[in-house]
Amino acid sequence: MSKERYIAAKQKWAEKQLAQGFQPRAVAATDRLPPGQKLTTGFPVLDLGVQPDIPLTEWTLTVDGLVENPLVFSWERFNALPQVTDLSDFHCVTSWSKYDCQWTGVAFTTLFELVQPKPEAKFVYFTSYDGYSTNVALDRCLDDDVLVATKFGGEPVSREHGGPARIIIPKLYAWKGAKFVKNITFLAEDRLGFWEVRGYHNEGDPWKEERYA
Ligand SMILES: Nc1nc2c(c(=O)[nH]1)N[C@H]1C(S)=C(S)[C@@H](COP(=O)(O)O)O[C@H]1N2
Ligand SMILES: [Mo]
């Protein structure tokens, strides 16, 4: 399937859910599984039909926008930052969840401290090497489980799962975590990302079933 058809199909799916009067479920969540989700043991791959090949020698991560100290990291410099490992659950809006994902990388808060966002910065806009983008409120990025992950289960994040580096925000649906991340920009005003302009919810909290806007 071509990239355009895939995107159109996924967008139509979101519109259909809305047209059918999709309502957040009041019950059916367990302590661990958000409402309307099913547990999977595999690890499905979701992308725009492109898995960019980024040689580590050419990889950079730019952190900019409303910050005192914008930074461009090379792979080497990025990996010299303090590393953390966190176990978290992964919830995709297409209704599968995966438990106990072990991610290793740099905590978002580490980058936050290094670039020193200005007080006006309230939103974060992520862009990726495949043209993807997504937006998240800054306060949602400051939990200690939000990572720029370079390892999954102790191994480098595979290309299909967003390597060299991807964002993990466990408390939001997984579309809020940019694979193949290239740029993290701090903004005063919100700017909608790829799926957010196509009908996905702006916040994307799985416990509130914030699937579609
Ligand atoms: N760059 C990029 N990041 C992305 C996507 C994408 O298409 N491109 N898809 C999102 C969606 S919809 C989901 S569910 C997760 C899927 O991650 P996975 O392929 O590792 O399961 O990545 C998110 N991040
Ligand atoms: Mo997704």
PDB file of C-alpha atoms and ligand atoms in Angstrom:
ATOM      1  CA  MET A   1       0.000   0.000   0.000  1.00  0.00           C
ATOM      2  CA  SER A   2       1.354   3.435  -0.874  1.00  0.00           C
ATOM      3  CA  LYS A   3       2.106   5.886   1.880  1.00  0.00           C
ATOM      4  CA  GLU A   4      -0.709   8.230   0.778  1.00  0.00           C
ATOM      5  CA  ARG A   5      -3.292   5.436   0.729  1.00  0.00           C
ATOM      6  CA  TYR A   6      -2.166   4.207   4.126  1.00  0.00           C
ATOM      7  CA  ILE A   7      -2.479   7.661   5.661  1.00  0.00           C
ATOM      8  CA  ALA A   8      -5.856   8.221   3.994  1.00  0.00           C
ATOM      9  CA  ALA A   9      -7.087   4.844   5.308  1.00  0.00           C
ATOM     10  CA  LYS A  10      -5.985   5.572   8.851  1.00  0.00           C
ATOM     11  CA  GLN A  11      -7.556   9.021   8.740  1.00  0.00           C
ATOM     12  CA  LYS A  12     -10.820   7.573   7.401  1.00  0.00           C
ATOM     13  CA  TRP A  13     -10.787   5.050  10.211  1.00  0.00           C
ATOM     14  CA  ALA A  14     -10.566   7.864  12.757  1.00  0.00           C
ATOM     15  CA  GLU A  15     -13.426   9.711  11.037  1.00  0.00           C
ATOM     16  CA  LYS A  16     -15.546   6.554  10.995  1.00  0.00           C
ATOM     17  CA  GLN A  17     -15.051   6.006  14.720  1.00  0.00           C
ATOM     18  CA  LEU A  18     -16.272   9.553  15.278  1.00  0.00           C
ATOM     19  CA  ALA A  19     -19.226   9.171  12.877  1.00  0.00           C
ATOM     20  CA  GLN A  20     -20.318   6.015  14.706  1.00  0.00           C
ATOM     21  CA  GLY A  21     -20.568   8.092  17.825  1.00  0.00           C
ATOM     22  CA  PHE A  22     -17.423   6.854  19.506  1.00  0.00           C
ATOM     23  CA  GLN A  23     -17.681   7.443  23.238  1.00  0.00           C
ATOM     24  CA  PRO A  24     -14.998   6.961  25.818  1.00  0.00           C
ATOM     25  CA  ARG A  25     -15.877   3.831  27.819  1.00  0.00           C
ATOM     26  CA  ALA A  26     -16.819   4.487  31.412  1.00  0.00           C
ATOM     27  CA  VAL A  27     -15.610   1.084  32.603  1.00  0.00           C
ATOM     28  CA  ALA A  28     -13.619  -1.943  31.458  1.00  0.00           C
ATOM     29  CA  ALA A  29     -10.207  -0.661  32.325  1.00  0.00           C
ATOM     30  CA  THR A  30      -8.175  -2.886  34.619  1.00  0.00           C
ATOM     31  CA  ASP A  31      -5.608  -1.449  36.988  1.00  0.00           C
ATOM     32  CA  ARG A  32      -3.118  -1.743  34.228  1.00  0.00           C
ATOM     33  CA  LEU A  33      -4.913  -1.990  30.895  1.00  0.00           C
ATOM     34  CA  PRO A  34      -6.572   1.265  29.790  1.00  0.00           C
ATOM     35  CA  PRO A  35     -10.207   1.089  28.620  1.00  0.00           C
ATOM     36  CA  GLY A  36     -10.801  -0.356  25.169  1.00  0.00           C
ATOM     37  CA  GLN A  37      -7.269  -1.792  24.897  1.00  0.00           C
ATOM     38  CA  LYS A  38      -6.230  -5.422  24.296  1.00  0.00           C
ATOM     39  CA  LEU A  39      -2.997  -6.897  25.507  1.00  0.00           C
ATOM     40  CA  THR A  40      -0.530  -8.130  22.899  1.00  0.00           C
ATOM     41  CA  THR A  41       2.644 -10.093  23.412  1.00  0.00           C
ATOM     42  CA  GLY A  42       4.099  -9.181  20.018  1.00  0.00           C
ATOM     43  CA  PHE A  43       5.327  -5.766  19.049  1.00  0.00           C
ATOM     44  CA  PRO A  44       3.438  -4.423  16.010  1.00  0.00           C
ATOM     45  CA  VAL A  45       5.140  -1.832  13.834  1.00  0.00           C
ATOM     46  CA  LEU A  46       3.334   1.383  12.918  1.00  0.00           C
ATOM     47  CA  ASP A  47       4.819   3.941  10.588  1.00  0.00           C
ATOM     48  CA  LEU A  48       4.057   6.009   7.517  1.00  0.00           C
ATOM     49  CA  GLY A  49       5.449   3.390   5.158  1.00  0.00           C
ATOM     50  CA  VAL A  50       8.979   4.776   5.419  1.00  0.00           C
ATOM     51  CA  GLN A  51      11.659   3.565   7.800  1.00  0.00           C
ATOM     52  CA  PRO A  52      14.476   6.027   7.191  1.00  0.00           C
ATOM     53  CA  ASP A  53      18.014   4.714   7.168  1.00  0.00           C
ATOM     54  CA  ILE A  54      20.078   7.133   9.253  1.00  0.00           C
ATOM     55  CA  PRO A  55      23.781   6.287   9.562  1.00  0.00           C
ATOM     56  CA  LEU A  56      24.945   7.112  13.083  1.00  0.00           C
ATOM     57  CA  THR A  57      27.691   9.326  11.633  1.00  0.00           C
ATOM     58  CA  GLU A  58      24.983  11.520  10.066  1.00  0.00           C
ATOM     59  CA  TRP A  59      22.470  11.370  12.908  1.00  0.00           C
ATOM     60  CA  THR A  60      21.843  14.553  14.869  1.00  0.00           C
ATOM     61  CA  LEU A  61      19.275  15.556  17.440  1.00  0.00           C
ATOM     62  CA  THR A  62      18.478  19.268  17.579  1.00  0.00           C
ATOM     63  CA  VAL A  63      16.836  20.721  20.680  1.00  0.00           C
ATOM     64  CA  ASP A  64      15.742  24.287  20.021  1.00  0.00           C
ATOM     65  CA  GLY A  65      12.910  26.819  20.076  1.00  0.00           C
ATOM     66  CA  LEU A  66      12.234  28.917  23.165  1.00  0.00           C
ATOM     67  CA  VAL A  67      15.353  27.882  25.050  1.00  0.00           C
ATOM     68  CA  GLU A  68      18.353  29.733  26.480  1.00  0.00           C
ATOM     69  CA  ASN A  69      20.816  27.220  25.129  1.00  0.00           C
ATOM     70  CA  PRO A  70      19.851  25.423  21.884  1.00  0.00           C
ATOM     71  CA  LEU A  71      21.878  22.263  21.249  1.00  0.00           C
ATOM     72  CA  VAL A  72      22.670  19.954  18.359  1.00  0.00           C
ATOM     73  CA  PHE A  73      23.843  16.527  19.486  1.00  0.00           C
ATOM     74  CA  SER A  74      25.942  14.150  17.470  1.00  0.00           C
ATOM     75  CA  TRP A  75      25.374  10.450  18.212  1.00  0.00           C
ATOM     76  CA  GLU A  76      28.562  10.379  20.259  1.00  0.00           C
ATOM     77  CA  ARG A  77      27.701  13.454  22.281  1.00  0.00           C
ATOM     78  CA  PHE A  78      24.160  12.276  22.848  1.00  0.00           C
ATOM     79  CA  ASN A  79      25.280   8.911  24.170  1.00  0.00           C
ATOM     80  CA  ALA A  80      27.718  10.594  26.563  1.00  0.00           C
ATOM     81  CA  LEU A  81      24.714  12.052  28.445  1.00  0.00           C
ATOM     82  CA  PRO A  82      23.520  10.256  31.605  1.00  0.00           C
ATOM     83  CA  GLN A  83      21.537   7.138  30.686  1.00  0.00           C
ATOM     84  CA  VAL A  84      18.444   5.771  32.382  1.00  0.00           C
ATOM     85  CA  THR A  85      16.503   2.544  31.978  1.00  0.00           C
ATOM     86  CA  ASP A  86      12.763   2.420  32.575  1.00  0.00           C
ATOM     87  CA  LEU A  87      10.153  -0.323  32.328  1.00  0.00           C
ATOM     88  CA  SER A  88       6.832   0.922  30.985  1.00  0.00           C
ATOM     89  CA  ASP A  89       3.651  -0.121  29.193  1.00  0.00           C
ATOM     90  CA  PHE A  90       2.982   0.885  25.598  1.00  0.00           C
ATOM     91  CA  HIS A  91      -0.541   1.787  24.426  1.00  0.00           C
ATOM     92  CA  CYS A  92      -1.355   2.225  20.742  1.00  0.00           C
ATOM     93  CA  VAL A  93      -4.540   4.078  19.809  1.00  0.00           C
ATOM     94  CA  THR A  94      -5.430   1.235  17.394  1.00  0.00           C
ATOM     95  CA  SER A  95      -6.194  -0.653  20.655  1.00  0.00           C
ATOM     96  CA  TRP A  96      -3.201  -2.858  21.400  1.00  0.00           C
ATOM     97  CA  SER A  97      -1.076  -2.507  24.501  1.00  0.00           C
ATOM     98  CA  LYS A  98       2.249  -4.090  25.327  1.00  0.00           C
ATOM     99  CA  TYR A  99       3.438  -4.469  28.899  1.00  0.00           C
ATOM    100  CA  ASP A 100       6.946  -4.212  30.330  1.00  0.00           C
ATOM    101  CA  CYS A 101       8.835  -2.481  27.582  1.00  0.00           C
ATOM    102  CA  GLN A 102      12.360  -1.859  28.757  1.00  0.00           C
ATOM    103  CA  TRP A 103      13.678   1.379  27.283  1.00  0.00           C
ATOM    104  CA  THR A 104      17.091   2.915  27.844  1.00  0.00           C
ATOM    105  CA  GLY A 105      18.177   6.371  26.837  1.00  0.00           C
ATOM    106  CA  VAL A 106      18.331   9.966  27.952  1.00  0.00           C
ATOM    107  CA  ALA A 107      15.610  11.337  30.224  1.00  0.00           C
ATOM    108  CA  PHE A 108      13.654  14.215  28.721  1.00  0.00           C
ATOM    109  CA  THR A 109      14.348  16.127  31.941  1.00  0.00           C
ATOM    110  CA  THR A 110      18.091  15.853  31.269  1.00  0.00           C
ATOM    111  CA  LEU A 111      17.635  17.625  27.927  1.00  0.00           C
ATOM    112  CA  PHE A 112      15.298  20.108  29.590  1.00  0.00           C
ATOM    113  CA  GLU A 113      17.978  21.055  32.120  1.00  0.00           C
ATOM    114  CA  LEU A 114      20.648  21.390  29.437  1.00  0.00           C
ATOM    115  CA  VAL A 115      18.730  23.671  27.050  1.00  0.00           C
ATOM    116  CA  GLN A 116      16.935  25.690  29.758  1.00  0.00           C
ATOM    117  CA  PRO A 117      13.534  26.455  28.237  1.00  0.00           C
ATOM    118  CA  LYS A 118      12.285  30.000  28.723  1.00  0.00           C
ATOM    119  CA  PRO A 119       9.267  30.514  30.996  1.00  0.00           C
ATOM    120  CA  GLU A 120       7.017  31.089  27.929  1.00  0.00           C
ATOM    121  CA  ALA A 121       7.692  27.571  26.640  1.00  0.00           C
ATOM    122  CA  LYS A 122       4.559  25.499  27.284  1.00  0.00           C
ATOM    123  CA  PHE A 123       4.513  22.985  24.401  1.00  0.00           C
ATOM    124  CA  VAL A 124       6.916  20.584  22.758  1.00  0.00           C
ATOM    125  CA  TYR A 125       6.880  19.774  19.043  1.00  0.00           C
ATOM    126  CA  PHE A 126       8.745  16.688  17.861  1.00  0.00           C
ATOM    127  CA  THR A 127       9.793  16.107  14.251  1.00  0.00           C
ATOM    128  CA  SER A 128      11.274  12.985  12.732  1.00  0.00           C
ATOM    129  CA  TYR A 129      13.449  11.795   9.881  1.00  0.00           C
ATOM    130  CA  ASP A 130      10.412  10.279   8.107  1.00  0.00           C
ATOM    131  CA  GLY A 131       8.505  13.588   8.077  1.00  0.00           C
ATOM    132  CA  TYR A 132       6.364  12.643  11.085  1.00  0.00           C
ATOM    133  CA  SER A 133       5.583  15.154  13.807  1.00  0.00           C
ATOM    134  CA  THR A 134       3.636  15.231  17.045  1.00  0.00           C
ATOM    135  CA  ASN A 135       2.924  17.747  19.800  1.00  0.00           C
ATOM    136  CA  VAL A 136       2.772  17.332  23.574  1.00  0.00           C
ATOM    137  CA  ALA A 137       2.185  19.772  26.423  1.00  0.00           C
ATOM    138  CA  LEU A 138       5.496  20.451  28.161  1.00  0.00           C
ATOM    139  CA  ASP A 139       4.293  19.335  31.597  1.00  0.00           C
ATOM    140  CA  ARG A 140       3.449  15.883  30.132  1.00  0.00           C
ATOM    141  CA  CYS A 141       7.074  15.566  29.010  1.00  0.00           C
ATOM    142  CA  LEU A 142       8.509  16.183  32.453  1.00  0.00           C
ATOM    143  CA  ASP A 143       7.575  12.852  34.043  1.00  0.00           C
ATOM    144  CA  ASP A 144      10.615  10.742  34.874  1.00  0.00           C
ATOM    145  CA  ASP A 145       9.483   7.969  32.498  1.00  0.00           C
ATOM    146  CA  VAL A 146       9.702  10.184  29.384  1.00  0.00           C
ATOM    147  CA  LEU A 147      12.808   9.205  27.449  1.00  0.00           C
ATOM    148  CA  VAL A 148      14.674   9.690  24.226  1.00  0.00           C
ATOM    149  CA  ALA A 149      15.242   5.968  23.908  1.00  0.00           C
ATOM    150  CA  THR A 150      18.155   4.438  22.043  1.00  0.00           C
ATOM    151  CA  LYS A 151      17.786   0.906  23.426  1.00  0.00           C
ATOM    152  CA  PHE A 152      14.932  -1.544  23.758  1.00  0.00           C
ATOM    153  CA  GLY A 153      15.489  -4.600  25.953  1.00  0.00           C
ATOM    154  CA  GLY A 154      19.149  -3.679  26.190  1.00  0.00           C
ATOM    155  CA  GLU A 155      19.665  -3.717  22.401  1.00  0.00           C
ATOM    156  CA  PRO A 156      19.778  -0.726  20.031  1.00  0.00           C
ATOM    157  CA  VAL A 157      16.243   0.304  19.004  1.00  0.00           C
ATOM    158  CA  SER A 158      15.682  -1.396  15.642  1.00  0.00           C
ATOM    159  CA  ARG A 159      15.018   0.649  12.553  1.00  0.00           C
ATOM    160  CA  GLU A 160      11.398  -0.548  12.339  1.00  0.00           C
ATOM    161  CA  HIS A 161      10.775   0.545  15.928  1.00  0.00           C
ATOM    162  CA  GLY A 162      12.220   4.002  15.384  1.00  0.00           C
ATOM    163  CA  GLY A 163      15.999   3.796  15.760  1.00  0.00           C
ATOM    164  CA  PRO A 164      18.477   5.317  16.161  1.00  0.00           C
ATOM    165  CA  ALA A 165      16.397   7.196  18.734  1.00  0.00           C
ATOM    166  CA  ARG A 166      12.700   7.525  19.538  1.00  0.00           C
ATOM    167  CA  ILE A 167      10.581   9.302  22.116  1.00  0.00           C
ATOM    168  CA  ILE A 168       8.740   7.286  24.768  1.00  0.00           C
ATOM    169  CA  ILE A 169       5.901   8.901  26.727  1.00  0.00           C
ATOM    170  CA  PRO A 170       4.310   5.926  28.512  1.00  0.00           C
ATOM    171  CA  LYS A 171       1.327   7.803  29.951  1.00  0.00           C
ATOM    172  CA  LEU A 172       0.116   8.895  26.490  1.00  0.00           C
ATOM    173  CA  TYR A 173      -0.928   6.896  23.425  1.00  0.00           C
ATOM    174  CA  ALA A 174       2.118   5.795  21.494  1.00  0.00           C
ATOM    175  CA  TRP A 175       1.531   8.098  18.515  1.00  0.00           C
ATOM    176  CA  LYS A 176       2.754  10.896  20.846  1.00  0.00           C
ATOM    177  CA  GLY A 177       6.181   9.231  20.863  1.00  0.00           C
ATOM    178  CA  ALA A 178       8.078  10.169  17.715  1.00  0.00           C
ATOM    179  CA  LYS A 179      10.185   7.402  16.183  1.00  0.00           C
ATOM    180  CA  PHE A 180      13.327   8.413  14.242  1.00  0.00           C
ATOM    181  CA  VAL A 181      13.329  11.655  16.227  1.00  0.00           C
ATOM    182  CA  LYS A 182      15.314  14.517  14.730  1.00  0.00           C
ATOM    183  CA  ASN A 183      14.166  17.711  16.375  1.00  0.00           C
ATOM    184  CA  ILE A 184      12.634  18.727  19.711  1.00  0.00           C
ATOM    185  CA  THR A 185      11.302  22.284  19.672  1.00  0.00           C
ATOM    186  CA  PHE A 186       9.957  24.222  22.651  1.00  0.00           C
ATOM    187  CA  LEU A 187       7.025  26.509  21.808  1.00  0.00           C
ATOM    188  CA  ALA A 188       4.823  29.082  23.506  1.00  0.00           C
ATOM    189  CA  GLU A 189       1.808  28.202  21.337  1.00  0.00           C
ATOM    190  CA  ASP A 190       0.644  24.691  20.533  1.00  0.00           C
ATOM    191  CA  ARG A 191       1.268  23.423  16.983  1.00  0.00           C
ATOM    192  CA  LEU A 192      -0.593  20.304  15.806  1.00  0.00           C
ATOM    193  CA  GLY A 193       1.397  17.295  14.635  1.00  0.00           C
ATOM    194  CA  PHE A 194       0.852  14.774  11.847  1.00  0.00           C
ATOM    195  CA  TRP A 195      -2.069  12.795  13.337  1.00  0.00           C
ATOM    196  CA  GLU A 196      -3.361  15.699  15.412  1.00  0.00           C
ATOM    197  CA  VAL A 197      -4.237  17.618  12.215  1.00  0.00           C
ATOM    198  CA  ARG A 198      -5.933  14.435  10.942  1.00  0.00           C
ATOM    199  CA  GLY A 199      -8.453  14.089  13.732  1.00  0.00           C
ATOM    200  CA  TYR A 200      -6.499  12.500  16.560  1.00  0.00           C
ATOM    201  CA  HIS A 201      -6.973  13.942  20.025  1.00  0.00           C
ATOM    202  CA  ASN A 202      -4.600  16.695  21.049  1.00  0.00           C
ATOM    203  CA  GLU A 203      -3.786  15.232  24.496  1.00  0.00           C
ATOM    204  CA  GLY A 204      -3.977  11.475  23.876  1.00  0.00           C
ATOM    205  CA  ASP A 205      -4.368  10.132  27.414  1.00  0.00           C
ATOM    206  CA  PRO A 206      -5.263   6.399  27.168  1.00  0.00           C
ATOM    207  CA  TRP A 207      -6.914   6.353  30.619  1.00  0.00           C
ATOM    208  CA  LYS A 208      -9.375   8.998  29.427  1.00  0.00           C
ATOM    209  CA  GLU A 209      -9.666   7.371  25.985  1.00  0.00           C
ATOM    210  CA  GLU A 210      -8.606  10.564  24.310  1.00  0.00           C
ATOM    211  CA  ARG A 211      -8.388   8.900  20.891  1.00  0.00           C
ATOM    212  CA  TYR A 212     -10.074  11.291  18.464  1.00  0.00           C
ATOM    213  CA  ALA A 213     -10.865  14.955  18.682  1.00  0.00           C
TER     214      ALA A 213
HETATM  215  N1  LIG B   1       8.429   9.024  13.125  1.00  0.00           N
HETATM  216  C1  LIG B   1       7.317   8.333  13.401  1.00  0.00           C
HETATM  217  N2  LIG B   1       6.997   8.128  14.682  1.00  0.00           N
HETATM  218  C2  LIG B   1       5.884   7.439  15.008  1.00  0.00           C
HETATM  219  C3  LIG B   1       5.020   6.946  14.007  1.00  0.00           C
HETATM  220  C4  LIG B   1       5.384   7.193  12.653  1.00  0.00           C
HETATM  221  O1  LIG B   1       4.685   6.805  11.694  1.00  0.00           O
HETATM  222  N3  LIG B   1       6.545   7.884  12.388  1.00  0.00           N
HETATM  223  N4  LIG B   1       3.876   6.263  14.365  1.00  0.00           N
HETATM  224  C5  LIG B   1       3.375   6.455  15.732  1.00  0.00           C
HETATM  225  C6  LIG B   1       2.379   5.478  16.104  1.00  0.00           C
HETATM  226  S1  LIG B   1       0.813   5.715  15.471  1.00  0.00           S
HETATM  227  C7  LIG B   1       2.623   4.461  17.006  1.00  0.00           C
HETATM  228  S2  LIG B   1       1.424   3.453  17.601  1.00  0.00           S
HETATM  229  C8  LIG B   1       4.004   4.186  17.457  1.00  0.00           C
HETATM  230  C9  LIG B   1       4.356   2.777  17.028  1.00  0.00           C
HETATM  231  O2  LIG B   1       5.627   2.399  17.460  1.00  0.00           O
HETATM  232  P1  LIG B   1       6.151   0.966  17.025  1.00  0.00           P
HETATM  233  O3  LIG B   1       6.165   0.904  15.527  1.00  0.00           O
HETATM  234  O4  LIG B   1       7.502   0.825  17.621  1.00  0.00           O
HETATM  235  O5  LIG B   1       5.176  -0.046  17.580  1.00  0.00           O
HETATM  236  O6  LIG B   1       4.970   5.098  16.911  1.00  0.00           O
HETATM  237  C10 LIG B   1       4.508   6.425  16.760  1.00  0.00           C
HETATM  238  N5  LIG B   1       5.611   7.240  16.326  1.00  0.00           N
HETATM  239 MO    MO B   2      -0.574   4.312  16.759  1.00  0.00          MO
END
